[in-house]
């Protein structure tokens, strides 16, 4: 069994490629310091290349005449990779743990509408044993004519709910100009699905001292999600929580198709914890519990759900919010699966 | 609160539609015996129609000048509908029950390759307590150059495995010309995902006396799946089991994206039992257990998985088959979630 | 520039794979007569393999412990491939040519409803200069409650339309038991989108002496479409016409998303002609002309569209059928783009 | 033909809904000033409601017990709608027109890499008769390890290219903190696909005095695209150009699936001009010309493509850039279709 050094990038030249085209690719690789080895077969000529990962990932080799396919053997991400850190990352948010055997149960209002709605919800979820409180002050909305959140005033109300319950607070950052205000109030900064590839926000979050909850975009591949997390980690912030919340597909009975296979796949690829948001995927309250249970059984490190005292009056996402008076029972059902999986809440 | 008879079909005329166009639609509806009521608003004119469901569903109203949108208020299916049968259907296959509180655990080889592989697998899954045996004699394969199944010889081997274990047999029907042979051997006729809209096969299965396991096509909406089941039921066969097995999406880390939200949605729409095939969605053995557990937690009435004594030598779908010597442990893990859900196996 | 024989299959062993796992894969390859070469890198070990294409394509290598990724360098299809036949295939149907510089303009009713509707439509499209007549006698319908076609009686009407106009006839085969009747009447056998992976039908069509018009399934990748064509060609039928007709995506304003990029991609991969059906993708008559023109401009070898004397009364797909009295103008518009592309009709 | 006022919102109560649930919905509607009319049918009870569009669109009616489906009859957008402005909007950018019979031909480098590459490309596209110059100073990149653009230094080089050629400049805005710098240099502000639902950026662009080129997100429905344009128009900026650039689907031979059906659909819904970016959808240079021609034939008001003197050395998207020395021929081919469509360039 002869061995040699494995290629890190493979370039497959099409059946019609000329020797000169192959030589041209090899010459270009040599120019930038990448070593190459050519092998010829019945149908295709294959060039194996070895060099710096970043360099290999950025070469526009598909632009070269005769090139049919380019395959990167090395992964395009590194800091998020299992290969860098074999043990699962456990994130400590003011003493509440998330990751490995510690399950994060995160709940709260979709949006801060007014003080009493937020405090009432916070008390209910705290009493039911959640580990963190969620709530939005800045809301990204499809329509400019709908409620856009209370902004800074919402952050103040959330700070009060946090103080009263002692729960760490997860809230969304939308605008890089709000980063200081949000970081001051939040214990975990959420980057929403629509901003998963807002690289400006990712870098800002990466420079903050708070953990980041990063939601998968509705059309983002898992590799794109990991690359987005890499943006945060590259700036020095090692505490990133990934969140599956549904992808866009042809099926229209739910708002999004929840991709629970993403949970075990991500946990193989990365040491970062992976949680699931069943509320936004479902868009319907009656589906939240089955999907939450399924998420836990698939191996998720936590779930994040929305709760409202009177969902019928909610200014945002009412149909998917769990009524506050049903939340304790919801939490019990979820925790029974957490226990079966050999994990503990918090 | 004034009331009147609710429309069963709504026709929205666009902002630019003329009164003559509206009258033309109403006149055409009258011709075929559908009564209509017109209402005019600031932006749109709306025609509400009442008539026979089948007739309403088949009118080409979008073809009429001025029509912008047509909305069917009544469901396009009836026999499969919860509205027809409020109680969940429990299917009895030679004494093994599937549906409601009875969980179906179905396992066996992807394909009959040779006698010993099939019998060995059958013994292993029987010993682990499954309720039915699965196995394919006729195999639909993407490539004409790969193993296409043993055909009639495969059915004979399956009959032997069925006799030895006493387990009911699920096997796939591919060709309407094989219907007699398959129905003779099978206890449950499988209609595969690629044939979900092969209406010839659906009707043949509907005329047989055996229950039908109907897999969702990789691009089929849940409504299309229910309409396919309606084809079977319309021929008089009331025993249909629906099976979610993953849909095509942009995500490529798994072969298909398993849509577990389909389980609670289907169970609201239909009285028929709903099971999940995690093996084909995953395409990778290591994802089968997390997805199987998640399926049970989402409320599935059963799962169907593939098992092989030596997956490395499998002629079909080797990567996703559970090694026979790991199956007992797999079954134990799944059954623990079944028990938590308050159900029993079989 | 050192050279050696190029691999035809690459097996990437994951970062955690042991040397024993790599040796196990190599040993298994050797057993089945595939030669292998191992190379080791910083992150991954890569095994390059050389052997028979069919064998390489069918090995369940992902099932082996330690294997992370398997890449087939050779194409999984051969008869359909450009590499087998560099020149574009021109298909002669009773003297009407389709392929290369010959554009096929195919039109007719969606479905045979009754004699006069079919004959009237046939006369209109013949007068407008089409090269072939289309029409369905057997119709696959989502709902069992809608019109399913006239069957054998429909074939008779189509035969009459064909005799009167002298146009070759394209009609769909649904059931392998109808193959003789359909082949007797049809000049081109259509395999519909829902049956693109009905391998039984594909093989039957492959054994007939008539050209096959093969529609892409709504969730079929281009590789799967080419593999379906390979099924037909493998049986000896070299006259296959591929047809793009829209895929399922999240966008719902049209029935399907027409993938016009498929036209130039397919024409690079295969020597077979590629046509487009804009009617089924659009589902709306007003979109058929812009999409038909776009298809021609993208390089399609033909289009196939639906025409009806009175779309408002159509029993199937009324909204997308072009009114017969508008067809001559439609054809003129399409032909102006055909001419610009340097092609001639027929 | 009795008439009454048409509903603007329809609420379908499920088969199992109680009269009390229906009354509860009606009472809640009355509270917020929406009038309602109830009608009862064999399967469903339907509530028709009339009120302010914004209010109707924001009610969380799906959250109410018994509600099965909510249908908004009025469109959720207004400023972008055809109903508001029947005539197509023609956008004048420094004397270059885009919209109606004026075709916009926009080309330039993907990214400013260095001064000479940008100026050379600008001269080539100017000589070939384009109407606007494109080029990116700030680049959103999937990987944090690849070239992120020259930033402010890039804007200076673009300003020089603009001055030399006299062409209006299209460039992307990524960060709301850069809005002044970008607006100072740009003649058209581009909002990229990844930022289509970055509502912060949309509002900033809406407050600027420059036209906005808004790209469709890879998972955005056409309604979501129109709502994003509504965000810009709501701030007072009436000059918005919509751009189709491909959506995420299961098909992987191209980077995105170009949805050319979006062109005629959008042009029916909105008065705003619609252009197409074939370069990003294709991801491969050889597909850009067929897709560009197809876009024009589908009725697009313009195209935007990428050009590079030496694509093989490009720091971004090299494979899809048209070599500068082939651009004049590319432009000629595109213009021949523009002429056939009865339009003129600029």
mmCIF file of N, CA, C and O in Angstrom, chain A residues 24 28 54 60 62-65 78-79 140-145 148 174-177 194 197-200 204 219 221 224 227 230-231 234 248 285 312-314 318-319, chain D residues 24 28 54 60 62-65 78-79 140-145 148 174-177 194 197-200 204 219 221 224 227 230-231 234 248 285 312-314 318-319:
data_model
loop_
_atom_site.group_PDB
_atom_site.id
_atom_site.type_symbol
_atom_site.label_atom_id
_atom_site.label_comp_id
_atom_site.label_asym_id
_atom_site.label_seq_id
_atom_site.Cartn_x
_atom_site.Cartn_y
_atom_site.Cartn_z
ATOM 1 N N UNK A 24 -1.367 25.082 -17.369
ATOM 2 C CA UNK A 24 -1.674 26.467 -17.001
ATOM 3 C C UNK A 24 -2.166 26.544 -15.552
ATOM 4 O O UNK A 24 -1.754 27.430 -14.792
ATOM 5 N N UNK A 28 -0.161 28.365 -12.413
ATOM 6 C CA UNK A 28 -0.795 29.406 -11.589
ATOM 7 C C UNK A 28 -0.720 29.038 -10.101
ATOM 8 O O UNK A 28 -0.442 29.891 -9.242
ATOM 9 N N UNK A 54 -6.704 28.836 3.786
ATOM 10 C CA UNK A 54 -7.392 30.061 3.369
ATOM 11 C C UNK A 54 -7.127 30.339 1.899
ATOM 12 O O UNK A 54 -8.001 30.756 1.155
ATOM 13 N N UNK A 60 -9.844 31.192 -7.476
ATOM 14 C CA UNK A 60 -10.992 31.098 -8.398
ATOM 15 C C UNK A 60 -10.742 30.064 -9.489
ATOM 16 O O UNK A 60 -10.816 30.358 -10.676
ATOM 17 N N UNK A 62 -12.328 27.555 -10.689
ATOM 18 C CA UNK A 62 -13.380 27.218 -11.656
ATOM 19 C C UNK A 62 -13.320 28.161 -12.862
ATOM 20 O O UNK A 62 -13.933 27.897 -13.892
ATOM 21 N N UNK A 63 -12.608 29.275 -12.701
ATOM 22 C CA UNK A 63 -12.530 30.243 -13.806
ATOM 23 C C UNK A 63 -11.530 29.813 -14.873
ATOM 24 O O UNK A 63 -11.477 30.399 -15.946
ATOM 25 N N UNK A 64 -10.738 28.792 -14.599
ATOM 26 C CA UNK A 64 -9.688 28.416 -15.538
ATOM 27 C C UNK A 64 -10.231 27.522 -16.643
ATOM 28 O O UNK A 64 -11.008 26.607 -16.370
ATOM 29 N N UNK A 65 -9.765 27.750 -17.871
ATOM 30 C CA UNK A 65 -10.238 26.920 -18.988
ATOM 31 C C UNK A 65 -9.952 25.444 -18.726
ATOM 32 O O UNK A 65 -8.845 25.094 -18.285
ATOM 33 N N UNK A 78 -12.418 26.510 10.683
ATOM 34 C CA UNK A 78 -11.498 25.874 11.612
ATOM 35 C C UNK A 78 -11.848 26.082 13.083
ATOM 36 O O UNK A 78 -11.890 25.139 13.841
ATOM 37 N N UNK A 79 -12.109 27.326 13.507
ATOM 38 C CA UNK A 79 -12.316 27.580 14.936
ATOM 39 C C UNK A 79 -13.549 26.852 15.464
ATOM 40 O O UNK A 79 -13.580 26.436 16.622
ATOM 41 N N UNK A 140 -37.219 42.592 13.683
ATOM 42 C CA UNK A 140 -37.231 42.632 12.214
ATOM 43 C C UNK A 140 -38.584 42.118 11.726
ATOM 44 O O UNK A 140 -38.995 41.018 12.079
ATOM 45 N N UNK A 141 -39.305 42.917 10.979
ATOM 46 C CA UNK A 141 -40.640 42.531 10.522
ATOM 47 C C UNK A 141 -40.735 42.611 9.003
ATOM 48 O O UNK A 141 -40.257 43.584 8.402
ATOM 49 N N UNK A 142 -41.370 41.647 8.388
ATOM 50 C CA UNK A 142 -41.500 41.607 6.929
ATOM 51 C C UNK A 142 -42.183 42.864 6.388
ATOM 52 O O UNK A 142 -41.826 43.361 5.323
ATOM 53 N N UNK A 143 -43.146 43.365 7.113
ATOM 54 C CA UNK A 143 -43.892 44.534 6.644
ATOM 55 C C UNK A 143 -43.508 45.794 7.420
ATOM 56 O O UNK A 143 -43.411 45.767 8.648
ATOM 57 N N UNK A 144 -43.334 46.924 6.716
ATOM 58 C CA UNK A 144 -43.028 48.173 7.421
ATOM 59 C C UNK A 144 -44.236 48.724 8.170
ATOM 60 O O UNK A 144 -44.097 49.692 8.912
ATOM 61 N N UNK A 145 -45.395 48.115 7.964
ATOM 62 C CA UNK A 145 -46.606 48.634 8.590
ATOM 63 C C UNK A 145 -46.936 47.937 9.898
ATOM 64 O O UNK A 145 -47.956 48.203 10.510
ATOM 65 N N UNK A 148 -42.709 47.420 15.172
ATOM 66 C CA UNK A 148 -41.273 47.189 14.975
ATOM 67 C C UNK A 148 -40.505 47.071 16.301
ATOM 68 O O UNK A 148 -39.279 47.097 16.314
ATOM 69 N N UNK A 174 -29.959 44.174 16.153
ATOM 70 C CA UNK A 174 -30.334 44.362 14.748
ATOM 71 C C UNK A 174 -29.422 45.338 14.029
ATOM 72 O O UNK A 174 -29.166 45.213 12.840
ATOM 73 N N UNK A 175 -28.967 46.360 14.750
ATOM 74 C CA UNK A 175 -28.272 47.480 14.133
ATOM 75 C C UNK A 175 -26.912 47.622 14.813
ATOM 76 O O UNK A 175 -26.841 47.682 16.043
ATOM 77 N N UNK A 176 -25.820 47.672 14.041
ATOM 78 C CA UNK A 176 -24.514 47.783 14.679
ATOM 79 C C UNK A 176 -24.401 49.045 15.543
ATOM 80 O O UNK A 176 -23.586 49.092 16.457
ATOM 81 N N UNK A 177 -25.239 50.020 15.260
ATOM 82 C CA UNK A 177 -25.188 51.256 16.056
ATOM 83 C C UNK A 177 -25.814 51.085 17.438
ATOM 84 O O UNK A 177 -25.656 51.934 18.308
ATOM 85 N N UNK A 194 -32.585 36.329 9.782
ATOM 86 C CA UNK A 194 -32.438 37.198 8.606
ATOM 87 C C UNK A 194 -31.060 37.860 8.572
ATOM 88 O O UNK A 194 -30.639 38.367 7.541
ATOM 89 N N UNK A 197 -26.192 36.208 7.734
ATOM 90 C CA UNK A 197 -25.057 36.566 6.891
ATOM 91 C C UNK A 197 -24.873 38.085 6.831
ATOM 92 O O UNK A 197 -24.343 38.609 5.860
ATOM 93 N N UNK A 198 -25.288 38.770 7.893
ATOM 94 C CA UNK A 198 -24.979 40.196 8.049
ATOM 95 C C UNK A 198 -23.613 40.219 8.748
ATOM 96 O O UNK A 198 -23.509 40.214 9.981
ATOM 97 N N UNK A 199 -22.572 40.224 7.931
ATOM 98 C CA UNK A 199 -21.220 40.003 8.468
ATOM 99 C C UNK A 199 -20.757 41.167 9.340
ATOM 100 O O UNK A 199 -19.908 40.992 10.211
ATOM 101 N N UNK A 200 -21.352 42.333 9.114
ATOM 102 C CA UNK A 200 -21.067 43.494 9.953
ATOM 103 C C UNK A 200 -21.494 43.207 11.394
ATOM 104 O O UNK A 200 -20.720 43.378 12.346
ATOM 105 N N UNK A 204 -19.293 42.545 14.922
ATOM 106 C CA UNK A 204 -19.541 43.332 16.140
ATOM 107 C C UNK A 204 -19.804 42.401 17.323
ATOM 108 O O UNK A 204 -19.281 42.588 18.414
ATOM 109 N N UNK A 219 -32.439 30.066 4.402
ATOM 110 C CA UNK A 219 -31.909 29.377 3.220
ATOM 111 C C UNK A 219 -30.437 29.057 3.399
ATOM 112 O O UNK A 219 -29.726 28.830 2.438
ATOM 113 N N UNK A 221 -27.247 26.861 4.300
ATOM 114 C CA UNK A 221 -26.761 25.496 4.489
ATOM 115 C C UNK A 221 -26.059 25.426 5.841
ATOM 116 O O UNK A 221 -25.688 26.455 6.417
ATOM 117 N N UNK A 224 -22.801 27.115 5.697
ATOM 118 C CA UNK A 224 -22.889 28.576 5.799
ATOM 119 C C UNK A 224 -23.112 29.029 7.248
ATOM 120 O O UNK A 224 -22.569 30.043 7.680
ATOM 121 N N UNK A 227 -19.828 28.813 8.930
ATOM 122 C CA UNK A 227 -18.960 29.917 8.509
ATOM 123 C C UNK A 227 -19.373 31.220 9.194
ATOM 124 O O UNK A 227 -18.527 32.060 9.509
ATOM 125 N N UNK A 230 -17.970 31.128 12.487
ATOM 126 C CA UNK A 230 -16.525 31.366 12.374
ATOM 127 C C UNK A 230 -16.232 32.873 12.382
ATOM 128 O O UNK A 230 -15.227 33.310 12.952
ATOM 129 N N UNK A 231 -17.097 33.680 11.740
ATOM 130 C CA UNK A 231 -16.940 35.146 11.770
ATOM 131 C C UNK A 231 -16.923 35.663 13.213
ATOM 132 O O UNK A 231 -16.133 36.522 13.572
ATOM 133 N N UNK A 234 -13.717 34.294 15.052
ATOM 134 C CA UNK A 234 -12.493 34.907 14.545
ATOM 135 C C UNK A 234 -12.171 36.218 15.262
ATOM 136 O O UNK A 234 -11.006 36.600 15.392
ATOM 137 N N UNK A 248 -36.611 27.269 4.473
ATOM 138 C CA UNK A 248 -37.645 27.462 3.447
ATOM 139 C C UNK A 248 -37.655 26.251 2.516
ATOM 140 O O UNK A 248 -36.604 25.899 1.945
ATOM 141 N N UNK A 285 -49.093 27.407 17.375
ATOM 142 C CA UNK A 285 -48.880 26.985 18.752
ATOM 143 C C UNK A 285 -49.000 25.469 18.943
ATOM 144 O O UNK A 285 -48.241 24.852 19.680
ATOM 145 N N UNK A 312 -53.676 36.004 21.828
ATOM 146 C CA UNK A 312 -54.635 36.604 20.894
ATOM 147 C C UNK A 312 -54.440 38.102 20.748
ATOM 148 O O UNK A 312 -54.909 38.695 19.785
ATOM 149 N N UNK A 313 -53.760 38.703 21.713
ATOM 150 C CA UNK A 313 -53.568 40.146 21.643
ATOM 151 C C UNK A 313 -52.138 40.508 21.275
ATOM 152 O O UNK A 313 -51.762 41.687 21.258
ATOM 153 N N UNK A 314 -51.312 39.489 21.007
ATOM 154 C CA UNK A 314 -49.895 39.747 20.741
ATOM 155 C C UNK A 314 -49.733 40.629 19.511
ATOM 156 O O UNK A 314 -50.472 40.500 18.535
ATOM 157 N N UNK A 318 -48.364 36.160 17.327
ATOM 158 C CA UNK A 318 -49.329 35.609 18.267
ATOM 159 C C UNK A 318 -49.634 34.139 18.043
ATOM 160 O O UNK A 318 -49.657 33.353 18.999
ATOM 161 N N UNK A 319 -49.847 33.725 16.800
ATOM 162 C CA UNK A 319 -50.294 32.348 16.575
ATOM 163 C C UNK A 319 -49.342 31.288 17.106
ATOM 164 O O UNK A 319 -49.756 30.170 17.384
ATOM 165 N N UNK D 24 -66.375 34.776 19.523
ATOM 166 C CA UNK D 24 -65.193 35.350 20.183
ATOM 167 C C UNK D 24 -64.330 36.100 19.165
ATOM 168 O O UNK D 24 -63.850 37.209 19.428
ATOM 169 N N UNK D 28 -63.700 40.199 19.104
ATOM 170 C CA UNK D 28 -62.352 40.776 19.126
ATOM 171 C C UNK D 28 -62.164 41.739 17.951
ATOM 172 O O UNK D 28 -61.577 42.823 18.098
ATOM 173 N N UNK D 54 -53.524 47.896 7.177
ATOM 174 C CA UNK D 54 -52.412 47.625 8.089
ATOM 175 C C UNK D 54 -52.896 46.857 9.307
ATOM 176 O O UNK D 54 -52.233 45.948 9.807
ATOM 177 N N UNK D 60 -53.356 38.844 14.966
ATOM 178 C CA UNK D 60 -52.862 37.458 15.129
ATOM 179 C C UNK D 60 -54.017 36.465 15.155
ATOM 180 O O UNK D 60 -54.159 35.704 16.096
ATOM 181 N N UNK D 62 -54.737 33.771 13.621
ATOM 182 C CA UNK D 62 -54.474 32.324 13.664
ATOM 183 C C UNK D 62 -54.340 31.847 15.112
ATOM 184 O O UNK D 62 -54.356 30.648 15.379
ATOM 185 N N UNK D 63 -54.144 32.791 16.032
ATOM 186 C CA UNK D 63 -53.979 32.394 17.431
ATOM 187 C C UNK D 63 -55.301 32.100 18.123
ATOM 188 O O UNK D 63 -55.315 31.583 19.226
ATOM 189 N N UNK D 64 -56.408 32.409 17.460
ATOM 190 C CA UNK D 64 -57.701 32.242 18.127
ATOM 191 C C UNK D 64 -58.192 30.815 18.021
ATOM 192 O O UNK D 64 -58.078 30.177 16.971
ATOM 193 N N UNK D 65 -58.787 30.306 19.092
ATOM 194 C CA UNK D 65 -59.300 28.930 19.063
ATOM 195 C C UNK D 65 -60.318 28.767 17.938
ATOM 196 O O UNK D 65 -61.189 29.626 17.767
ATOM 197 N N UNK D 78 -48.574 48.458 -0.712
ATOM 198 C CA UNK D 78 -49.349 49.438 -1.461
ATOM 199 C C UNK D 78 -48.505 50.339 -2.351
ATOM 200 O O UNK D 78 -48.805 50.496 -3.526
ATOM 201 N N UNK D 79 -47.423 50.918 -1.813
ATOM 202 C CA UNK D 79 -46.673 51.902 -2.602
ATOM 203 C C UNK D 79 -46.040 51.278 -3.845
ATOM 204 O O UNK D 79 -45.903 51.923 -4.876
ATOM 205 N N UNK D 140 -19.766 41.435 1.015
ATOM 206 C CA UNK D 140 -20.186 40.401 1.959
ATOM 207 C C UNK D 140 -19.661 39.047 1.491
ATOM 208 O O UNK D 140 -19.934 38.638 0.370
ATOM 209 N N UNK D 141 -18.882 38.379 2.311
ATOM 210 C CA UNK D 141 -18.287 37.106 1.896
ATOM 211 C C UNK D 141 -18.647 36.003 2.889
ATOM 212 O O UNK D 141 -18.561 36.208 4.103
ATOM 213 N N UNK D 142 -18.958 34.834 2.384
ATOM 214 C CA UNK D 142 -19.342 33.703 3.233
ATOM 215 C C UNK D 142 -18.261 33.355 4.253
ATOM 216 O O UNK D 142 -18.558 32.989 5.379
ATOM 217 N N UNK D 143 -17.016 33.479 3.845
ATOM 218 C CA UNK D 143 -15.911 33.113 4.736
ATOM 219 C C UNK D 143 -15.184 34.348 5.257
ATOM 220 O O UNK D 143 -14.871 35.265 4.494
ATOM 221 N N UNK D 144 -14.878 34.372 6.556
ATOM 222 C CA UNK D 144 -14.124 35.509 7.093
ATOM 223 C C UNK D 144 -12.668 35.510 6.629
ATOM 224 O O UNK D 144 -11.946 36.464 6.897
ATOM 225 N N UNK D 145 -12.260 34.451 5.972
ATOM 226 C CA UNK D 145 -10.847 34.337 5.567
ATOM 227 C C UNK D 145 -10.617 34.815 4.143
ATOM 228 O O UNK D 145 -9.502 34.726 3.633
ATOM 229 N N UNK D 148 -12.328 40.932 1.779
ATOM 230 C CA UNK D 148 -13.575 41.585 2.188
ATOM 231 C C UNK D 148 -13.792 42.947 1.510
ATOM 232 O O UNK D 148 -14.670 43.709 1.909
ATOM 233 N N UNK D 174 -23.350 48.163 2.859
ATOM 234 C CA UNK D 174 -23.398 47.005 3.753
ATOM 235 C C UNK D 174 -23.712 47.401 5.194
ATOM 236 O O UNK D 174 -24.340 46.656 5.931
ATOM 237 N N UNK D 175 -23.201 48.567 5.614
ATOM 238 C CA UNK D 175 -23.221 48.955 7.015
ATOM 239 C C UNK D 175 -23.915 50.315 7.115
ATOM 240 O O UNK D 175 -23.532 51.242 6.409
ATOM 241 N N UNK D 176 -24.930 50.437 7.982
ATOM 242 C CA UNK D 176 -25.621 51.731 8.062
ATOM 243 C C UNK D 176 -24.670 52.862 8.440
ATOM 244 O O UNK D 176 -24.949 54.022 8.138
ATOM 245 N N UNK D 177 -23.553 52.525 9.062
ATOM 246 C CA UNK D 177 -22.599 53.576 9.443
ATOM 247 C C UNK D 177 -21.820 54.110 8.243
ATOM 248 O O UNK D 177 -21.133 55.119 8.342
ATOM 249 N N UNK D 194 -28.154 39.193 0.492
ATOM 250 C CA UNK D 194 -28.100 38.772 1.898
ATOM 251 C C UNK D 194 -28.719 39.814 2.826
ATOM 252 O O UNK D 194 -29.035 39.522 3.965
ATOM 253 N N UNK D 197 -33.557 41.565 3.717
ATOM 254 C CA UNK D 197 -34.436 41.786 4.861
ATOM 255 C C UNK D 197 -33.679 42.411 6.033
ATOM 256 O O UNK D 197 -34.046 42.223 7.186
ATOM 257 N N UNK D 198 -32.622 43.163 5.712
ATOM 258 C CA UNK D 198 -31.941 43.979 6.721
ATOM 259 C C UNK D 198 -32.703 45.303 6.729
ATOM 260 O O UNK D 198 -32.387 46.235 5.988
ATOM 261 N N UNK D 199 -33.729 45.360 7.567
ATOM 262 C CA UNK D 199 -34.679 46.474 7.493
ATOM 263 C C UNK D 199 -34.039 47.796 7.910
ATOM 264 O O UNK D 199 -34.484 48.861 7.495
ATOM 265 N N UNK D 200 -32.976 47.714 8.703
ATOM 266 C CA UNK D 200 -32.210 48.904 9.092
ATOM 267 C C UNK D 200 -31.623 49.549 7.831
ATOM 268 O O UNK D 200 -31.767 50.748 7.602
ATOM 269 N N UNK D 204 -32.547 53.148 5.808
ATOM 270 C CA UNK D 204 -31.499 54.142 5.526
ATOM 271 C C UNK D 204 -31.493 54.484 4.033
ATOM 272 O O UNK D 204 -31.427 55.646 3.646
ATOM 273 N N UNK D 219 -33.737 33.189 -0.489
ATOM 274 C CA UNK D 219 -34.912 32.415 -0.055
ATOM 275 C C UNK D 219 -36.126 33.325 0.076
ATOM 276 O O UNK D 219 -37.083 32.974 0.757
ATOM 277 N N UNK D 221 -39.510 35.082 -1.060
ATOM 278 C CA UNK D 221 -40.631 35.009 -2.000
ATOM 279 C C UNK D 221 -40.757 36.359 -2.687
ATOM 280 O O UNK D 221 -40.210 37.365 -2.220
ATOM 281 N N UNK D 224 -42.178 38.854 -0.374
ATOM 282 C CA UNK D 224 -41.193 39.404 0.570
ATOM 283 C C UNK D 224 -40.309 40.459 -0.099
ATOM 284 O O UNK D 224 -39.936 41.458 0.518
ATOM 285 N N UNK D 227 -42.317 43.571 -0.286
ATOM 286 C CA UNK D 227 -42.420 44.194 1.040
ATOM 287 C C UNK D 227 -41.106 44.902 1.395
ATOM 288 O O UNK D 227 -41.113 45.939 2.061
ATOM 289 N N UNK D 230 -41.153 48.050 -0.303
ATOM 290 C CA UNK D 230 -42.106 48.927 0.391
ATOM 291 C C UNK D 230 -41.410 49.666 1.547
ATOM 292 O O UNK D 230 -41.708 50.829 1.805
ATOM 293 N N UNK D 231 -40.482 48.973 2.236
ATOM 294 C CA UNK D 231 -39.696 49.632 3.307
ATOM 295 C C UNK D 231 -38.948 50.846 2.756
ATOM 296 O O UNK D 231 -38.891 51.898 3.393
ATOM 297 N N UNK D 234 -41.550 53.589 1.640
ATOM 298 C CA UNK D 234 -42.246 54.193 2.776
ATOM 299 C C UNK D 234 -41.463 55.373 3.356
ATOM 300 O O UNK D 234 -42.036 56.303 3.915
ATOM 301 N N UNK D 248 -32.335 29.673 -3.808
ATOM 302 C CA UNK D 248 -31.793 28.397 -3.352
ATOM 303 C C UNK D 248 -32.808 27.289 -3.627
ATOM 304 O O UNK D 248 -33.957 27.371 -3.190
ATOM 305 N N UNK D 285 -19.100 31.312 -15.797
ATOM 306 C CA UNK D 285 -19.074 32.261 -16.898
ATOM 307 C C UNK D 285 -19.835 31.777 -18.131
ATOM 308 O O UNK D 285 -20.529 32.542 -18.800
ATOM 309 N N UNK D 312 -9.155 34.834 -13.952
ATOM 310 C CA UNK D 312 -8.381 33.811 -13.234
ATOM 311 C C UNK D 312 -7.658 34.375 -12.013
ATOM 312 O O UNK D 312 -7.236 33.631 -11.138
ATOM 313 N N UNK D 313 -7.489 35.678 -12.008
ATOM 314 C CA UNK D 313 -6.780 36.279 -10.876
ATOM 315 C C UNK D 313 -7.738 37.026 -9.945
ATOM 316 O O UNK D 313 -7.292 37.663 -8.985
ATOM 317 N N UNK D 314 -9.029 36.955 -10.232
ATOM 318 C CA UNK D 314 -9.997 37.721 -9.436
ATOM 319 C C UNK D 314 -9.977 37.270 -7.982
ATOM 320 O O UNK D 314 -9.824 36.088 -7.682
ATOM 321 N N UNK D 318 -14.371 34.944 -9.321
ATOM 322 C CA UNK D 318 -13.691 34.816 -10.607
ATOM 323 C C UNK D 318 -14.416 33.935 -11.606
ATOM 324 O O UNK D 318 -14.562 34.302 -12.768
ATOM 325 N N UNK D 319 -14.913 32.775 -11.177
ATOM 326 C CA UNK D 319 -15.493 31.848 -12.153
ATOM 327 C C UNK D 319 -16.665 32.416 -12.939
ATOM 328 O O UNK D 319 -16.965 31.950 -14.021
#
